[in-house]
Short mmCIF file of C-alpha atoms in Angstrom, two decimals:
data_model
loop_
_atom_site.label_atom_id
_atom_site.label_comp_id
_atom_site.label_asym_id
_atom_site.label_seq_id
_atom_site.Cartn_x
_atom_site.Cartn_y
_atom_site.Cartn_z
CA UNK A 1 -107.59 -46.05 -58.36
CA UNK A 2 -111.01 -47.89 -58.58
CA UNK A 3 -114.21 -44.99 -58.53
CA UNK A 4 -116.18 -48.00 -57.18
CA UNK A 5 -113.82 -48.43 -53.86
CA UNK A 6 -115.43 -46.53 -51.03
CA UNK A 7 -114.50 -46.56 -46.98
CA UNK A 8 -116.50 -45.91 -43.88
CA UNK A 9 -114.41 -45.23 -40.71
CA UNK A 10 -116.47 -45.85 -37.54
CA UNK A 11 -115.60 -43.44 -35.33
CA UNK A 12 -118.29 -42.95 -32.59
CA UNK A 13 -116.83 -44.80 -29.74
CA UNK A 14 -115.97 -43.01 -26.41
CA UNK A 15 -112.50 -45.02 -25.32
CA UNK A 16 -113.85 -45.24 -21.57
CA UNK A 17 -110.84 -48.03 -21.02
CA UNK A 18 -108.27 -45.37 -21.81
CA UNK A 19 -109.38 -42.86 -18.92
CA UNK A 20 -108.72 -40.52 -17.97
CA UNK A 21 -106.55 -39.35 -21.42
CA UNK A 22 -109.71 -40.43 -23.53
CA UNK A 23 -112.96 -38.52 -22.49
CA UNK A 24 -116.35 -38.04 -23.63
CA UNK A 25 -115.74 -34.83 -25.27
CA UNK A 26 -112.23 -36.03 -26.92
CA UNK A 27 -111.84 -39.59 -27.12
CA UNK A 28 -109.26 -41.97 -28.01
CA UNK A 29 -109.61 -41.84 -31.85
CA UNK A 30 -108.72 -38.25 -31.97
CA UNK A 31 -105.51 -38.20 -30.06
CA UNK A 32 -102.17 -39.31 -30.25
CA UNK A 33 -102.18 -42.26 -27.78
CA UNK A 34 -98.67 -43.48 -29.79
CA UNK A 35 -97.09 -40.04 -29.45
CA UNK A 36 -96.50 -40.82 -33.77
CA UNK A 37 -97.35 -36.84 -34.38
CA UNK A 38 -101.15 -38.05 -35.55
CA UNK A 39 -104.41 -39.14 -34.34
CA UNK A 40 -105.26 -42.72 -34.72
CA UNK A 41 -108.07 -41.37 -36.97
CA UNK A 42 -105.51 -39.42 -38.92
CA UNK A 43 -103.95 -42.52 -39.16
CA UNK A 44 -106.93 -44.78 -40.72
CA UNK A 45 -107.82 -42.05 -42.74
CA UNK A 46 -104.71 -41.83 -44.58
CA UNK A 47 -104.37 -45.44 -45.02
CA UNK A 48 -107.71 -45.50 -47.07
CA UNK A 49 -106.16 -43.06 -49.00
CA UNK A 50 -104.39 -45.77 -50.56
CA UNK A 51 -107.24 -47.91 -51.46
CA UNK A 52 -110.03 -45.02 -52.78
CA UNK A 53 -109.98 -41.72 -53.72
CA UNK A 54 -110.57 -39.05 -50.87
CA UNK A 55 -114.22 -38.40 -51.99
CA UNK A 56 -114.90 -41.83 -52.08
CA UNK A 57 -114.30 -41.87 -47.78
CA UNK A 58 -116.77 -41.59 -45.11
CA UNK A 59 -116.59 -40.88 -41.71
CA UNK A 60 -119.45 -41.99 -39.10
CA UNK A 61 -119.18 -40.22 -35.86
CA UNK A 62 -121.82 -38.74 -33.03
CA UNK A 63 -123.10 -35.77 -33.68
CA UNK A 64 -120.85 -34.03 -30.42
CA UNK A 65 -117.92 -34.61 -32.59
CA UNK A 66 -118.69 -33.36 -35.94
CA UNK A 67 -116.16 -30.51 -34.98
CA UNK A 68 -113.15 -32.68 -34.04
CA UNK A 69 -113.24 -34.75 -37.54
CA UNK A 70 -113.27 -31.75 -39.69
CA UNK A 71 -110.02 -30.30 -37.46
CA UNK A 72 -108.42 -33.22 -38.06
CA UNK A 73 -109.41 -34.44 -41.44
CA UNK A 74 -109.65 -30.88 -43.16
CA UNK A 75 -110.17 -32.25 -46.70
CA UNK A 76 -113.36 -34.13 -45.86
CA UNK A 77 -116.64 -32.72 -47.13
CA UNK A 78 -119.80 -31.88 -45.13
CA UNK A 79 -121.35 -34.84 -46.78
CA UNK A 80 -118.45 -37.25 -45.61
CA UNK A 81 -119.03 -36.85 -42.48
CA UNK A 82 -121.92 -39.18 -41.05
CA UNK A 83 -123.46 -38.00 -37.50
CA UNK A 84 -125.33 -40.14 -35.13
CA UNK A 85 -127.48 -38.52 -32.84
CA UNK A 86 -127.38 -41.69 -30.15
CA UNK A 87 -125.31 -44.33 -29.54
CA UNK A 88 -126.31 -47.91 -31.05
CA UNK A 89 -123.75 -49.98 -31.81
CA UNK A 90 -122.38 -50.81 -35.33
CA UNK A 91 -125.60 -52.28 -37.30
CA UNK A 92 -126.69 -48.97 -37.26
CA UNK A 93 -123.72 -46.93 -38.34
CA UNK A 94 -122.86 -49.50 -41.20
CA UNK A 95 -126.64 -49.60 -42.61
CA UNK A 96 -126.12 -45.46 -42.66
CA UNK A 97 -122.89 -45.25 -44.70
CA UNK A 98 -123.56 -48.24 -47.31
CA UNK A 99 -127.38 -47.47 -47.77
CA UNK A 100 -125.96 -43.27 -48.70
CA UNK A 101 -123.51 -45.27 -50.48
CA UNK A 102 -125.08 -47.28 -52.98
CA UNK A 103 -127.93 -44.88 -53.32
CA UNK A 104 -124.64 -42.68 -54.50
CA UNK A 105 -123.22 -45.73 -56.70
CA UNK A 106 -125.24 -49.42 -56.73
CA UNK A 107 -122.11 -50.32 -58.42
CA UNK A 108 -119.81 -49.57 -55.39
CA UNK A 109 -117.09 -52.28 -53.16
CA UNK A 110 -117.03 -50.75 -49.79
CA UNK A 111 -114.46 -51.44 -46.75
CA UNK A 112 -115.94 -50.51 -43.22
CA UNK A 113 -113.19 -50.26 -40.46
CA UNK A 114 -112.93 -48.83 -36.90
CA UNK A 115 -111.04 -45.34 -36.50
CA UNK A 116 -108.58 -46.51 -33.68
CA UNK A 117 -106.16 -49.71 -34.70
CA UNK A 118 -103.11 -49.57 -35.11
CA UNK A 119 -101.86 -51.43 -38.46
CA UNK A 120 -97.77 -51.55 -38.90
CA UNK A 121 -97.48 -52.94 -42.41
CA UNK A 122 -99.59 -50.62 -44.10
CA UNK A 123 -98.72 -51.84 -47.62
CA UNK A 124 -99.61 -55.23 -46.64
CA UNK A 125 -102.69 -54.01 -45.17
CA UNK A 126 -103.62 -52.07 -48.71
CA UNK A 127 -103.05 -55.55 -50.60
CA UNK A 128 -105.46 -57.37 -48.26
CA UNK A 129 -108.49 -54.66 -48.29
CA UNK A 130 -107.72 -54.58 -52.49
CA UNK A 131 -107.83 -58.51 -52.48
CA UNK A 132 -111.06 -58.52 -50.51
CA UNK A 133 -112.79 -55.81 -52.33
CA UNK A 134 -112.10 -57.44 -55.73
CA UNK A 135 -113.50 -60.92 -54.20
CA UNK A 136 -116.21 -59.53 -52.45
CA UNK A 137 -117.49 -58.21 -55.69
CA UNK A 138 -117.04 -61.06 -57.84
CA UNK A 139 -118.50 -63.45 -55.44
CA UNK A 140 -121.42 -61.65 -53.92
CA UNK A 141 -119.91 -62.41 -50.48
CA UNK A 142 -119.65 -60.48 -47.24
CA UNK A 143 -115.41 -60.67 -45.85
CA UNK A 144 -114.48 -60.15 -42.98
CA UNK A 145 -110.48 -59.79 -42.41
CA UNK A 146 -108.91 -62.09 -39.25
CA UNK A 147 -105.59 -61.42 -37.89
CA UNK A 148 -103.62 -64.66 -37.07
CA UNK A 149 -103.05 -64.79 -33.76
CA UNK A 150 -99.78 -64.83 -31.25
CA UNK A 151 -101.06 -65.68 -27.94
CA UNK A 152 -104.51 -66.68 -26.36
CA UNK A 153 -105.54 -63.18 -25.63
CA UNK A 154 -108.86 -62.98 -23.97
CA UNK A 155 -109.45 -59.39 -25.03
CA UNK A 156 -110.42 -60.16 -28.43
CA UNK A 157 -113.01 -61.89 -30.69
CA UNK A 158 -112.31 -65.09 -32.20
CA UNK A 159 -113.10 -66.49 -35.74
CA UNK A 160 -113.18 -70.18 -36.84
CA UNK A 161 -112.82 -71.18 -40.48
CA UNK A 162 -113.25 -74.59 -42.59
CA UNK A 163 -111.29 -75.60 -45.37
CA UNK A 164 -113.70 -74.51 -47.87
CA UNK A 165 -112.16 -71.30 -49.89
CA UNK A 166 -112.42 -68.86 -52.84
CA UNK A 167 -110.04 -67.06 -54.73
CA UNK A 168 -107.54 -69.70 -52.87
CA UNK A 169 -107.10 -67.27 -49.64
CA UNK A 170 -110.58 -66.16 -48.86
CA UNK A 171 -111.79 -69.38 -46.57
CA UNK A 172 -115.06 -69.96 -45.19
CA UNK A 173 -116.51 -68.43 -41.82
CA UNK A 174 -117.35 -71.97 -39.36
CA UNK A 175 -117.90 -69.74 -35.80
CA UNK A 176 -117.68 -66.34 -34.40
CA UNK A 177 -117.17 -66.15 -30.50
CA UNK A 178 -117.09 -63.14 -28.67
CA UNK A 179 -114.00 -62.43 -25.99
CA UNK A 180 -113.24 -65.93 -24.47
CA UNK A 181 -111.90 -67.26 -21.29
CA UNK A 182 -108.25 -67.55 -21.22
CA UNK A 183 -108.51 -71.78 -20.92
CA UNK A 184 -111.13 -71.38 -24.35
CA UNK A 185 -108.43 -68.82 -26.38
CA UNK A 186 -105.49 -71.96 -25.18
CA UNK A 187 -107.83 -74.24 -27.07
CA UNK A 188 -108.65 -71.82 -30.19
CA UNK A 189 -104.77 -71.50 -30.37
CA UNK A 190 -103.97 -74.89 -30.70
CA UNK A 191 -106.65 -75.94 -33.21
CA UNK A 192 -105.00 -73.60 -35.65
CA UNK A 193 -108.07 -72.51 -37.68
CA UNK A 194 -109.03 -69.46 -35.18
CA UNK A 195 -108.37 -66.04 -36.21
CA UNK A 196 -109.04 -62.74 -34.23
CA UNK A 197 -111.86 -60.74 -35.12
CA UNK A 198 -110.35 -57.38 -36.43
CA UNK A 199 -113.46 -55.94 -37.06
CA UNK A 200 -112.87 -54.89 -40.57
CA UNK A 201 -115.40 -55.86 -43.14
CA UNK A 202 -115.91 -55.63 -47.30
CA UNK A 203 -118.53 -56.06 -49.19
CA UNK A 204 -120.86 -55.24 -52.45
CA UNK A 205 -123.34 -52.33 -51.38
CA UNK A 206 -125.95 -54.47 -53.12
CA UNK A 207 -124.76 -57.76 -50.98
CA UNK A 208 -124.34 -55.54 -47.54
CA UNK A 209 -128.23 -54.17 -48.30
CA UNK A 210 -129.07 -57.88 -49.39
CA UNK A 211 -128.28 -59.02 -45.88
CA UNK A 212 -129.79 -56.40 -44.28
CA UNK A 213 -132.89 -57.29 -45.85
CA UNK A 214 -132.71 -60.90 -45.02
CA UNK A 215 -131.68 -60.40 -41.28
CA UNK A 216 -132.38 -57.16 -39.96
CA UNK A 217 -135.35 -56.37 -41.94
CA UNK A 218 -136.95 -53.98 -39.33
CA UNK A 219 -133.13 -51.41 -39.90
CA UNK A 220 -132.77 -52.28 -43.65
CA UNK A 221 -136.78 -50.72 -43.68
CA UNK A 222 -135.74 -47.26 -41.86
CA UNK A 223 -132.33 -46.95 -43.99
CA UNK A 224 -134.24 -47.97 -47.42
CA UNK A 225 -136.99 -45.19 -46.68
CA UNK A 226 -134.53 -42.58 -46.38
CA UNK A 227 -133.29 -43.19 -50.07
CA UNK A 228 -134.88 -40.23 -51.72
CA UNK A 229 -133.19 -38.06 -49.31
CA UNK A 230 -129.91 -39.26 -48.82
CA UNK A 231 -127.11 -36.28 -50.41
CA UNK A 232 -129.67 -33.65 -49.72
CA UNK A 233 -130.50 -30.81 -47.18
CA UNK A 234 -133.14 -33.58 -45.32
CA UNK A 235 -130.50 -36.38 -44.57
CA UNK A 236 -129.41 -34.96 -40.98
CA UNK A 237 -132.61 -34.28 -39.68
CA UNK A 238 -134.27 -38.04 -41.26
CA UNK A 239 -131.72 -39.61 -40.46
CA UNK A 240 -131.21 -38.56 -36.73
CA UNK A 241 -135.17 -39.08 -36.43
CA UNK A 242 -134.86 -42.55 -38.10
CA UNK A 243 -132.03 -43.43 -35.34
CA UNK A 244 -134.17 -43.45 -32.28
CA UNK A 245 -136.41 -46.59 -33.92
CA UNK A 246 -133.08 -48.32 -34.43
CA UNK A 247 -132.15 -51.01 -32.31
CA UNK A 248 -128.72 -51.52 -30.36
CA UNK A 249 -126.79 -54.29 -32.38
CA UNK A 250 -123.41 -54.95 -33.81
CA UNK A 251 -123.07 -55.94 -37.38
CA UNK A 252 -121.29 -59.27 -35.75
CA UNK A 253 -124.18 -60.29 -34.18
CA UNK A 254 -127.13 -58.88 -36.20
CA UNK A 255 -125.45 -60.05 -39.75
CA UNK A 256 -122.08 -61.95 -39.99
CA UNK A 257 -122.94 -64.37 -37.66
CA UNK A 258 -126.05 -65.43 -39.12
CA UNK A 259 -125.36 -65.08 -42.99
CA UNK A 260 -124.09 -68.27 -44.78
CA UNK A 261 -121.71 -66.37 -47.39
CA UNK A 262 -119.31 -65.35 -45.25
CA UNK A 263 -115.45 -65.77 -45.64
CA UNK A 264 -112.22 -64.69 -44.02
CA UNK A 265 -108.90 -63.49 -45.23
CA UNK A 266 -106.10 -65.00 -42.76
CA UNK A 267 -103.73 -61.94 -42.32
CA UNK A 268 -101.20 -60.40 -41.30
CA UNK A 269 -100.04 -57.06 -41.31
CA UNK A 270 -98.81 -55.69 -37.47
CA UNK A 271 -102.46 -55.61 -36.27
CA UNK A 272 -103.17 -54.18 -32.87
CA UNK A 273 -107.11 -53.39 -31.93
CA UNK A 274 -105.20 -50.22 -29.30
CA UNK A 275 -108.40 -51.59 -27.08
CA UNK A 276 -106.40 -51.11 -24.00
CA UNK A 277 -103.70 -49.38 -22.23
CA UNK A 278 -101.75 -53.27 -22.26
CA UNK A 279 -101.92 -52.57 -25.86
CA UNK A 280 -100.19 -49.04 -25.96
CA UNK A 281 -97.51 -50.65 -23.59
CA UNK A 282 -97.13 -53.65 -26.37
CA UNK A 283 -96.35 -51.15 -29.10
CA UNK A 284 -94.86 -48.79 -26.89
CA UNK A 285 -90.66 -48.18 -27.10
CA UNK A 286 -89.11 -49.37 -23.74
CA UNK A 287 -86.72 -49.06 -21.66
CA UNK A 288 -83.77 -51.73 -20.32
CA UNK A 289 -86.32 -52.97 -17.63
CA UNK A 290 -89.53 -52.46 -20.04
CA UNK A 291 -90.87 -48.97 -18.65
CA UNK A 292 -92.52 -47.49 -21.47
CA UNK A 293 -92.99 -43.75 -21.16
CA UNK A 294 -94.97 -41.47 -23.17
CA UNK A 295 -93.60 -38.73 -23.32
CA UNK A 296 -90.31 -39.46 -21.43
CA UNK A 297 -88.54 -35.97 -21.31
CA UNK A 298 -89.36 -35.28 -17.38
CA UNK A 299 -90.18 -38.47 -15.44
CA UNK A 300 -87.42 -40.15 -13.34
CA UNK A 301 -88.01 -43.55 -12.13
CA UNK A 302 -86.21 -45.40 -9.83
CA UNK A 303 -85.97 -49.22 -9.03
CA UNK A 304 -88.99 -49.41 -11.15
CA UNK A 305 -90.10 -52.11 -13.80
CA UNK A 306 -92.54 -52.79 -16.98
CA UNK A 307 -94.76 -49.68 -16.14
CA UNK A 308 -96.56 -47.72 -18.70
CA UNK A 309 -96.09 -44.31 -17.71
CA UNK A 310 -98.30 -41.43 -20.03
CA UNK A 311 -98.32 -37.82 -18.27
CA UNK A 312 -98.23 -34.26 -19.40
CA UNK A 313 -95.07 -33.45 -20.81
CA UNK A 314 -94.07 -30.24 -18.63
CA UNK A 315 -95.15 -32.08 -14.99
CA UNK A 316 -92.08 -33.65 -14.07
CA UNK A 317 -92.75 -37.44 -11.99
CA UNK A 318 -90.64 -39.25 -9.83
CA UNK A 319 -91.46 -43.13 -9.32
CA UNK A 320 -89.75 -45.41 -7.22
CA UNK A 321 -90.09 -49.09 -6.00
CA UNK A 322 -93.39 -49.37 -9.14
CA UNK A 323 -93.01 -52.27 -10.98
CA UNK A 324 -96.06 -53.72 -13.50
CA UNK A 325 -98.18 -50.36 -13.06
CA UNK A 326 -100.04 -48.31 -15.18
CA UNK A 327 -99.57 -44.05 -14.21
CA UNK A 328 -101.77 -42.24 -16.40
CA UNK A 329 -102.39 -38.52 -15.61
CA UNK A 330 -104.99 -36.30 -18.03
CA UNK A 331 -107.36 -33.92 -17.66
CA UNK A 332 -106.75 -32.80 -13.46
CA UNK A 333 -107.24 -36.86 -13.18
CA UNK A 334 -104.48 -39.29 -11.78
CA UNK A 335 -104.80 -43.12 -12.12
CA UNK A 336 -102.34 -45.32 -10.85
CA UNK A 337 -103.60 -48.84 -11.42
CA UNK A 338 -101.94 -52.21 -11.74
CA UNK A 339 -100.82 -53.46 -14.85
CA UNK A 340 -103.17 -56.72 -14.62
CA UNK A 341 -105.90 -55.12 -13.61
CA UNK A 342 -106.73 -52.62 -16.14
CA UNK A 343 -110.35 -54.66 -17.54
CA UNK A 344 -111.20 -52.82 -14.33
CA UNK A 345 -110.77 -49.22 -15.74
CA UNK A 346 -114.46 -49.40 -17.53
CA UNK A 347 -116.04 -50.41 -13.59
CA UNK A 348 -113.88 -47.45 -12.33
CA UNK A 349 -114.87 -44.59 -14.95
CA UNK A 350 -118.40 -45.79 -13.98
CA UNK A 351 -117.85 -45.26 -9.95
CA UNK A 352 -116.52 -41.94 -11.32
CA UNK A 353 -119.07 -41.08 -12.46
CA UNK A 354 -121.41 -42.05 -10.08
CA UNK A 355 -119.79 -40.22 -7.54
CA UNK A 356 -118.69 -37.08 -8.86
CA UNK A 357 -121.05 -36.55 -12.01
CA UNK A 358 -119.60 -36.06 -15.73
CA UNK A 359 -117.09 -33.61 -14.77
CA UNK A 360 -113.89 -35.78 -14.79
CA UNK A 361 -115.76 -38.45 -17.34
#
């Protein structure tokens, strides 16, 4: 196993579109949405396993759930774990772990990934991130990894590529759009050189701190001061100070999209983003009329059809004449929502919360 591999699992997200089971204080990334027996960070975690040694993985959360990760991930150091005192977006979390990184090794490869995908070939999934970190090194490029797509799906980001490639696979990055219409993901579809945007990125340290340099010079500054105390008693408090200057932008926008070295790896390896409950009823088992129930041991349905159905497993539920809904019950909270309607779950965590304060949020 390479000493020079490292991985940074973002994990700071809040899951408001899986209300009510994901909450502020526990979201989605630390439970079992797939009912597999692990967390989805669990999960990522022990892919990267596979890749770099334990040490050699870093998790960036918020502060609030410092706790959770080191229940779930036991082996991980203090020093592994990455805490951001405010939300703001990925720029910031990614400039944190690879800055600590290469003042820890200038030599390292590192893989940044989300917390909460689901991937179903993992072995094809290890050969891909090993493939990318090996080019990545050797041709002072940043990668990003695209999933080829099945269907115009409006949900996710879309990457165009050219012809122009290195290492044979690794192609050059044309476009990056953010979620498109439905009639704009037809068209993507049939040009055949879009790819989803899986959010998964490799890259030198010195090439990642290159680009931060060149187009966020303002965060590469406030990450680049904090050198001498990075691996020491002063990171937290610096580092949580040094936060509040930095501004809200994803490493799409702020980076990839404006760097000219940037290539994609067409993949495939059972890829799903889990960015909605349509997503858990995808991977979901189901039943002869495509109810998928999680878990299953005390829910009756009747005359009902392609529902996704997740309750507490000792409430027993009865549903009749419910066909294309969504029953979710967590936390004291019922939703019962329609199937194609679920973009709306964001607009109704927010009414939520306007009306009845944090409590049920």
């Amino acid at each position: 196993m390479n000493k020079n591999y490292y991985a940074i699992i973002m994990a700071g997200g809040i899951g408001s579109r899986f209300w009510p089971i994901s909450r502020t204080s526990h979201p989605k990334q630390f439970i079992d949405i797939l009912g597999t027996g692990k967390t989805l960070i669990q999960n990522t975690y022990e892919r990267f396993l596979k890749v770099c040694p334990k040490e050699n993985i870093y998790v960036v959360t918020n502060e609030n759930y410092t706790k959770l990760v080191k229940t779930q991930l036991p082996d991980m150091e203090d020093q592994q774990i990455l805490t951001e005192p405010v939300m703001r977006n990925t720029a910031p979390c990614v400039a944190y772990g690879c800055f600590k990184i290469e003042s820890l090794n200038p030599d390292a490869a590192i893989v940044v990934a989300p917390s909460d995908q689901q991937i179903l070939d993992e072995d094809a999934f290890v050969t891909a991130i090993i493939k990318s970190l090996e080019t990545a090194t050797s041709n002072n490029c940043l990668v990003t990894l695209g999933i080829k797509p099945s269907r115009p799906d409006t949900g996710y980001g879309y990457i165009q590529y050219t012809d122009n490639t290195i290492n044979s696979d690794f192609h050059k990055v044309k476009t990056f759009t953010e979620k498109p219409t439905l009639d704009i993901a037809k068209t993507f579809i049939q040009s055949g050189d879009f790819l989803w945007n899986a959010g998964i990125f490799v890259w030198s340290a010195k090439e990642i701190v290159k680009a931060f340099d060149s187009f966020l010079p303002e965060m590469h500054e406030i990450f680049a001061d904090a050198r001498p105390v990075y691996n020491t008693d002063a990171e937290k408090n610096h580092i949580h100070k040094a936060y509040q200057q930095c501004v809200n932008i994803s490493i799409d926008y702020g980076i990839m999209e404006k760097a000219n070295n940037v290539y994609v790896l067409p993949s495939e390896f059972g890829w799903s983003d889990l960015g909605t409950w349509a997503s858990i009823y995808d991977l979901a088992e189901k039943d002869y009329v495509g109810n998928a129930v999680i878990p299953s041991e005390k829910v009756i349905m009747y005359d009902s059809s392609n529902c996704m159905v997740n309750v507490p497993g000792e409430k027993l539920v009865i549903l009749k004449g419910l066909h294309d809904f969504i029953v979710v019950e967590s936390n004291n909270t019922l939703m019962i929502c329609p199937r194609d309607e679920e973009q709306n779950v964001k607009q109704i965590v927010a009414d939520v919360k306007s009306k009845f304060g944090a409590k049920y949020i």
